[in-house]
Amino acid sequence: SQFIGGICGYITGNTIYNCQNGSSTYQSHHVASYGENTGGITGGWWDGKVESCTNYAYVEGPVTTATGDPTGVGGISGSAGGSYGGYTIYNCTNYADVKGRYSVGGIVGYIGGGGIECCYNNGYVWVYGSAVGGIAGYSAASMYDCTNYGDVETKSGDNLGDKVGGIVAHGSNISTLYNCNNYGSISSQGAQAGGIVGYGYKIGDMDDCDNSASVSAFYGYVGGIAGKAESCSIYDCDNDSGGSVYGDNYSYYNGGIVGYAYSTNVTYSYNSGSVSTSGYTTGGIVGYIYNGTIAGCRNSASITGSGSTVGGIAGSMSRSTITHHSGTTSSNSGSVTSSGSNVGGIAGYASNSS
């Protein structure tokens, strides 16, 4: 593997502290690579820490398949890993645009564990491939107090263009995702787009995260908080009035909080962003939920679907429950309209559910 960084190519067991690449008045710096592991501060690191670093340099990885499928492009670090959980990215900020093909993030492209805390992205982040996030492309790290202000998008469709998130595109086995906020628009030419998480697998505690910007996808699995969530716990997460959710003609599973929820619980969360689609299965909280619970969640926004199966709380639900939480009843006060069948103020369609 190759490692290309604006300050350091690769570090192991050390700390990069208070480093800056470029400046706010001179932003023509450019970090570019035709391989993997490319970052504005460091290409990659193992068992260490990157703290209080700032990047102003445009970071560019390859966007074609000519050199294979390179991964790990980030505004601060291309990739990060370690043999224990102590490696972290702390108090770092990226102001520059970042682009690549797979696993691209405003802060880090790929991180295999550890933590990301108090990090901010202000740059435009995009891929001609999949897995692009305002903070991280792929992350197994716990994430605290991170904010994205930059627009995030994919530029390819078909089986590419998947997994776009305001905070993390593909989050897997994350113990905690806490107090993270997105203010940049999220757009996918594929599927699995979320204001906070594009695709989440076994996120143990997604708590107090808010989205305030538009989220859209061409092929579906679109949510104000998460596009697709499997075996996750989502608590007190809000999609604000600025967080409109839109699914295009091919779009399935569109929700104000989660597009598609599998074995996932959504609790005490609120949607006030309009949800509309030219596709199917649309809900104010969840588009489709299987083997999960919606508890104490509220929707106040308009829900509009051109296709079938539209609900104020859930578009469609199977083996799932809509209930209250600590005295808060799950409720819908927004309009629900569709030109198709299976339309309800609470659920459009329910099977073996209550």
Coordinates of C-alpha atoms in Angstrom, one line a residue:
S1 CA 0.0 0.0 0.0
Q2 CA 1.1 3.6 -0.6
F3 CA 0.5 6.5 1.8
I4 CA 0.4 10.1 0.7
G5 CA 0.0 12.9 3.2
G6 CA 0.3 16.7 3.2
I7 CA 2.4 16.6 6.4
C8 CA 3.4 12.9 6.8
G9 CA 2.9 9.8 4.6
Y10 CA 2.6 7.2 7.4
I11 CA 3.0 7.2 11.2
T12 CA 2.9 4.4 13.7
G13 CA 2.6 4.7 17.5
N14 CA 3.0 8.5 17.5
T15 CA 1.0 11.7 17.7
I16 CA 0.7 14.4 15.0
Y17 CA -0.2 17.5 17.0
N18 CA -1.2 21.0 15.9
C19 CA -0.2 20.7 12.3
Q20 CA -1.6 22.7 9.4
N21 CA -1.5 22.1 5.7
G22 CA -2.1 25.2 3.6
S23 CA -3.7 28.4 4.9
S24 CA -7.0 30.2 4.7
T25 CA -5.4 32.9 2.5
Y26 CA -3.5 30.5 0.3
Q27 CA -5.6 27.5 -0.6
S28 CA -4.0 26.3 -3.8
H29 CA -2.2 23.5 -2.1
H30 CA -3.0 20.1 -3.5
V31 CA -2.5 16.6 -2.2
A32 CA -3.0 14.0 -5.0
S33 CA -2.5 10.3 -5.4
Y34 CA -3.2 7.6 -8.0
G35 CA -3.4 4.9 -5.3
E36 CA -4.9 4.4 -1.8
N37 CA -4.5 6.1 1.6
T38 CA -4.4 9.8 0.8
G39 CA -4.9 12.6 3.3
G40 CA -4.5 16.3 3.8
I41 CA -2.3 15.7 7.0
T42 CA -1.3 12.1 6.8
G43 CA -1.9 9.2 4.4
G44 CA -2.4 6.7 7.2
W45 CA -1.4 5.8 10.7
W46 CA -1.3 2.9 13.1
D47 CA -1.7 3.0 16.9
G48 CA -1.4 6.8 17.3
K49 CA -3.3 10.0 17.5
V50 CA -3.9 13.0 15.2
E51 CA -4.9 16.1 17.3
S52 CA -5.7 19.7 16.7
C53 CA -4.7 19.6 13.0
T54 CA -6.2 21.7 10.1
N55 CA -6.2 21.1 6.4
Y56 CA -6.8 23.8 3.7
A57 CA -5.3 21.7 0.8
Y58 CA -7.5 20.1 -1.9
V59 CA -7.2 16.3 -1.4
E60 CA -7.7 14.1 -4.5
G61 CA -7.6 10.3 -4.9
P62 CA -8.2 8.5 -8.2
V63 CA -11.8 8.5 -9.5
T64 CA -11.5 5.8 -12.2
T65 CA -10.8 2.1 -12.0
A66 CA -7.6 2.4 -14.0
T67 CA -5.5 1.7 -10.9
G68 CA -7.9 -0.8 -9.3
D69 CA -10.3 0.2 -6.6
P70 CA -8.2 2.4 -4.2
T71 CA -9.7 3.3 -0.8
G72 CA -9.1 5.8 1.9
V73 CA -9.1 9.5 1.0
G74 CA -9.7 12.0 3.7
G75 CA -9.3 15.7 4.5
I76 CA -7.2 14.9 7.5
S77 CA -6.2 11.2 7.1
G78 CA -6.6 8.7 4.3
S79 CA -6.9 5.7 6.7
A80 CA -6.3 4.8 10.3
G81 CA -6.0 1.6 12.3
G82 CA -4.4 -0.1 15.3
S83 CA -4.0 -3.1 17.5
Y84 CA -6.0 -1.5 20.4
G85 CA -8.8 1.0 20.8
G86 CA -6.7 4.0 21.8
Y87 CA -6.1 5.5 18.5
T88 CA -8.1 8.7 17.8
I89 CA -8.7 11.7 15.7
Y90 CA -9.4 14.7 18.0
N91 CA -10.2 18.3 17.4
C92 CA -9.4 18.4 13.7
T93 CA -10.9 20.5 10.9
N94 CA -10.9 20.3 7.2
Y95 CA -11.8 23.3 5.0
A96 CA -10.9 21.9 1.6
D97 CA -12.7 19.8 -1.1
V98 CA -12.0 16.0 -1.0
K99 CA -12.7 13.5 -3.8
G100 CA -11.9 9.9 -4.6
R101 CA -13.5 6.6 -5.6
Y102 CA -14.2 4.5 -2.5
S103 CA -14.2 5.3 1.3
V104 CA -13.9 9.1 1.1
G105 CA -14.4 11.4 4.1
G106 CA -14.1 15.0 5.0
I107 CA -11.9 14.0 8.0
V108 CA -10.9 10.3 7.3
G109 CA -11.6 7.9 4.5
Y110 CA -11.3 4.6 6.4
I111 CA -10.9 4.0 10.1
G112 CA -11.0 0.5 11.6
G113 CA -11.8 1.4 15.2
G114 CA -10.8 3.8 17.9
G115 CA -12.5 7.2 18.0
I116 CA -13.3 10.4 16.2
E117 CA -14.1 13.3 18.5
C118 CA -14.8 17.1 18.0
C119 CA -14.0 17.1 14.3
Y120 CA -15.4 19.4 11.7
N121 CA -15.7 19.3 7.9
N122 CA -16.4 22.4 5.8
G123 CA -15.3 21.1 2.4
Y124 CA -17.3 19.6 -0.5
V125 CA -16.8 15.8 -0.4
W126 CA -17.6 13.5 -3.4
V127 CA -16.9 10.2 -4.9
Y128 CA -17.2 8.6 -8.3
G129 CA -17.9 5.3 -6.6
S130 CA -19.4 4.6 -3.1
A131 CA -19.0 5.3 0.6
V132 CA -18.6 9.0 1.0
G133 CA -19.2 10.8 4.3
G134 CA -18.9 14.3 5.6
I135 CA -16.7 13.1 8.5
A136 CA -15.8 9.4 7.5
G137 CA -16.3 7.2 4.5
Y138 CA -16.0 3.9 6.4
S139 CA -15.9 3.9 10.2
A140 CA -15.8 1.3 13.0
A141 CA -14.8 4.1 15.4
S142 CA -17.0 5.7 18.1
M143 CA -17.8 9.2 17.1
Y144 CA -18.6 12.1 19.4
D145 CA -19.4 15.8 18.8
C146 CA -18.7 15.9 15.1
T147 CA -20.2 18.3 12.6
N148 CA -20.4 18.4 8.8
Y149 CA -21.1 21.7 6.9
G150 CA -20.0 20.6 3.4
D151 CA -22.2 19.0 0.7
V152 CA -21.6 15.3 0.2
E153 CA -22.5 13.4 -2.9
T154 CA -21.8 10.5 -5.3
K155 CA -21.6 11.0 -9.1
S156 CA -22.3 7.6 -10.4
G157 CA -25.3 5.3 -10.5
D158 CA -26.2 1.7 -11.2
N159 CA -24.5 -0.5 -8.6
L160 CA -22.1 2.3 -7.7
G161 CA -23.0 5.5 -5.9
D162 CA -24.2 3.8 -2.7
K163 CA -23.7 4.8 0.9
V164 CA -23.7 8.6 1.4
G165 CA -23.9 10.1 4.9
G166 CA -23.5 13.5 6.4
I167 CA -21.4 12.1 9.2
V168 CA -20.4 8.5 8.1
A169 CA -21.2 6.7 4.8
H170 CA -20.8 3.1 6.1
G171 CA -20.7 2.7 9.8
S172 CA -20.1 -0.9 11.1
N173 CA -19.9 -2.1 14.7
I174 CA -19.8 1.4 16.2
S175 CA -20.4 1.4 19.9
T176 CA -21.5 5.1 20.1
L177 CA -22.4 7.8 17.7
Y178 CA -23.3 10.8 19.9
N179 CA -24.2 14.4 19.3
C180 CA -23.2 14.6 15.7
N181 CA -24.8 17.1 13.3
N182 CA -25.1 17.6 9.6
Y183 CA -25.8 20.9 7.7
G184 CA -24.6 19.9 4.2
S185 CA -26.9 18.6 1.5
I186 CA -26.6 14.8 0.9
S187 CA -27.1 13.4 -2.6
S188 CA -26.7 9.8 -4.0
Q189 CA -26.9 8.7 -7.6
G190 CA -27.3 5.2 -6.1
A191 CA -28.9 4.2 -2.8
Q192 CA -28.5 4.3 1.0
A193 CA -28.4 8.1 1.7
G194 CA -28.8 9.5 5.2
G195 CA -28.3 12.9 6.9
I196 CA -26.1 11.2 9.5
V197 CA -25.4 7.6 8.3
G198 CA -25.8 6.2 4.8
Y199 CA -25.6 2.5 5.9
G200 CA -25.4 1.5 9.6
Y201 CA -24.7 -2.0 10.8
K202 CA -24.6 -2.7 14.6
I203 CA -24.4 0.8 15.8
G204 CA -25.1 0.3 19.5
D205 CA -26.1 3.8 20.5
M206 CA -26.9 6.5 17.9
D207 CA -28.0 9.3 20.3
D208 CA -28.8 13.0 20.0
C209 CA -27.9 13.4 16.3
D210 CA -29.6 16.0 14.1
N211 CA -29.8 16.6 10.4
S212 CA -30.7 20.1 9.0
A213 CA -30.1 19.6 5.2
S214 CA -31.8 17.9 2.2
V215 CA -31.2 14.2 1.6
S216 CA -31.9 12.6 -1.8
A217 CA -31.2 9.3 -3.6
F218 CA -32.0 7.8 -7.0
Y219 CA -32.4 4.2 -6.1
G220 CA -33.8 4.3 -2.6
Y221 CA -33.1 3.7 1.1
V222 CA -33.3 7.4 2.0
G223 CA -33.6 8.8 5.5
G224 CA -33.2 12.1 7.3
I225 CA -30.9 10.3 9.8
A226 CA -30.1 6.9 8.3
G227 CA -30.6 5.5 4.8
K228 CA -30.4 1.9 5.9
A229 CA -30.0 0.7 9.5
E230 CA -29.5 -3.0 10.5
S231 CA -29.3 -4.0 14.2
C232 CA -29.0 -0.4 15.4
S233 CA -30.4 1.6 18.3
I234 CA -31.5 5.2 17.4
Y235 CA -32.5 7.5 20.2
D236 CA -33.5 11.2 20.3
C237 CA -32.4 11.9 16.8
D238 CA -34.2 14.7 14.8
N239 CA -34.5 15.5 11.2
D240 CA -35.3 19.3 11.1
S241 CA -37.5 21.2 8.8
G242 CA -34.6 22.0 6.5
G243 CA -34.0 18.2 6.2
S244 CA -36.3 17.4 3.2
V245 CA -36.1 13.8 2.1
Y246 CA -36.6 12.9 -1.5
G247 CA -36.5 9.6 -3.4
D248 CA -36.5 9.5 -7.1
N249 CA -38.6 7.3 -9.5
Y250 CA -36.7 4.1 -8.7
S251 CA -36.6 4.8 -5.0
Y252 CA -37.9 2.3 -2.4
Y253 CA -38.0 2.9 1.4
N254 CA -37.9 6.6 2.2
G255 CA -38.3 7.9 5.8
G256 CA -38.0 11.1 7.8
I257 CA -35.7 9.3 10.2
V258 CA -34.8 5.9 8.6
G259 CA -35.4 4.7 5.1
Y260 CA -35.1 0.9 5.8
A261 CA -34.8 -0.4 9.4
Y262 CA -34.0 -4.1 10.0
S263 CA -34.0 -5.3 13.6
T264 CA -33.6 -1.7 14.6
N265 CA -35.3 0.3 17.4
V266 CA -36.1 4.0 16.8
T267 CA -37.0 5.9 20.0
Y268 CA -38.0 9.4 20.9
S269 CA -37.1 10.8 17.6
Y270 CA -38.8 13.7 15.7
N271 CA -39.2 14.5 12.0
S272 CA -40.2 17.9 10.7
G273 CA -38.7 17.7 7.3
S274 CA -41.0 16.9 4.3
V275 CA -40.7 13.4 2.8
S276 CA -41.6 12.9 -0.8
T277 CA -40.9 10.3 -3.4
S278 CA -41.8 9.2 -6.9
G279 CA -41.2 5.6 -5.7
Y280 CA -42.7 3.4 -3.0
T281 CA -42.9 2.7 0.7
T282 CA -42.6 6.1 2.4
G283 CA -43.1 7.1 6.1
G284 CA -42.7 10.1 8.3
I285 CA -40.4 8.2 10.7
V286 CA -39.5 5.0 8.8
G287 CA -40.1 3.9 5.3
Y288 CA -40.0 0.2 6.1
I289 CA -39.3 -1.5 9.4
Y290 CA -38.9 -5.3 10.0
N291 CA -38.5 -6.8 13.5
G292 CA -38.1 -3.5 15.2
T293 CA -39.8 -0.9 17.4
I294 CA -40.9 2.7 16.9
A295 CA -41.4 4.3 20.3
G296 CA -42.4 7.8 21.3
C297 CA -41.6 9.2 17.8
R298 CA -43.4 12.1 16.2
N299 CA -43.8 13.4 12.7
S300 CA -45.2 16.9 11.8
A301 CA -44.2 17.1 8.2
S302 CA -46.0 16.4 5.0
I303 CA -45.5 12.9 3.6
T304 CA -46.1 12.5 -0.1
G305 CA -45.7 9.4 -2.3
S306 CA -46.6 8.9 -5.9
G307 CA -46.4 5.1 -5.5
S308 CA -48.1 2.8 -3.0
T309 CA -47.7 2.3 0.8
V310 CA -47.4 5.6 2.5
G311 CA -47.8 6.3 6.3
G312 CA -47.4 9.2 8.7
I313 CA -45.2 7.1 11.0
A314 CA -44.3 4.0 8.9
G315 CA -44.8 3.3 5.2
S316 CA -44.7 -0.4 5.8
M317 CA -44.0 -2.6 8.8
S318 CA -43.6 -6.3 9.5
R319 CA -43.2 -8.0 12.8
S320 CA -42.8 -4.6 14.4
T321 CA -44.4 -2.4 17.0
I322 CA -45.4 1.3 17.2
T323 CA -45.7 2.3 20.8
H324 CA -45.0 5.1 23.4
H325 CA -41.9 6.0 25.3
S326 CA -41.8 7.6 28.8
G327 CA -45.2 9.1 28.3
T328 CA -44.6 10.3 24.8
T329 CA -47.0 8.7 22.3
S330 CA -45.9 8.0 18.7
S331 CA -48.0 10.5 16.6
N332 CA -48.4 12.1 13.3
S333 CA -49.7 15.6 12.7
G334 CA -48.6 16.0 9.1
S335 CA -50.6 15.4 5.9
V336 CA -50.3 12.1 4.2
T337 CA -51.0 11.9 0.5
S338 CA -50.5 9.4 -2.3
S339 CA -51.9 8.5 -5.7
G340 CA -51.3 4.8 -5.0
S341 CA -52.8 2.3 -2.6
N342 CA -52.1 1.5 1.1
V343 CA -52.2 5.0 2.7
G344 CA -52.5 5.6 6.4
G345 CA -52.1 8.4 9.0
I346 CA -49.9 6.1 11.1
A347 CA -49.0 3.1 8.8
G348 CA -49.6 2.5 5.2
Y349 CA -49.3 -1.3 5.5
A350 CA -48.8 -3.5 8.5
S351 CA -48.2 -7.3 8.7
N352 CA -47.9 -9.2 12.0
S353 CA -47.4 -5.9 13.8
S354 CA -49.0 -3.8 16.5

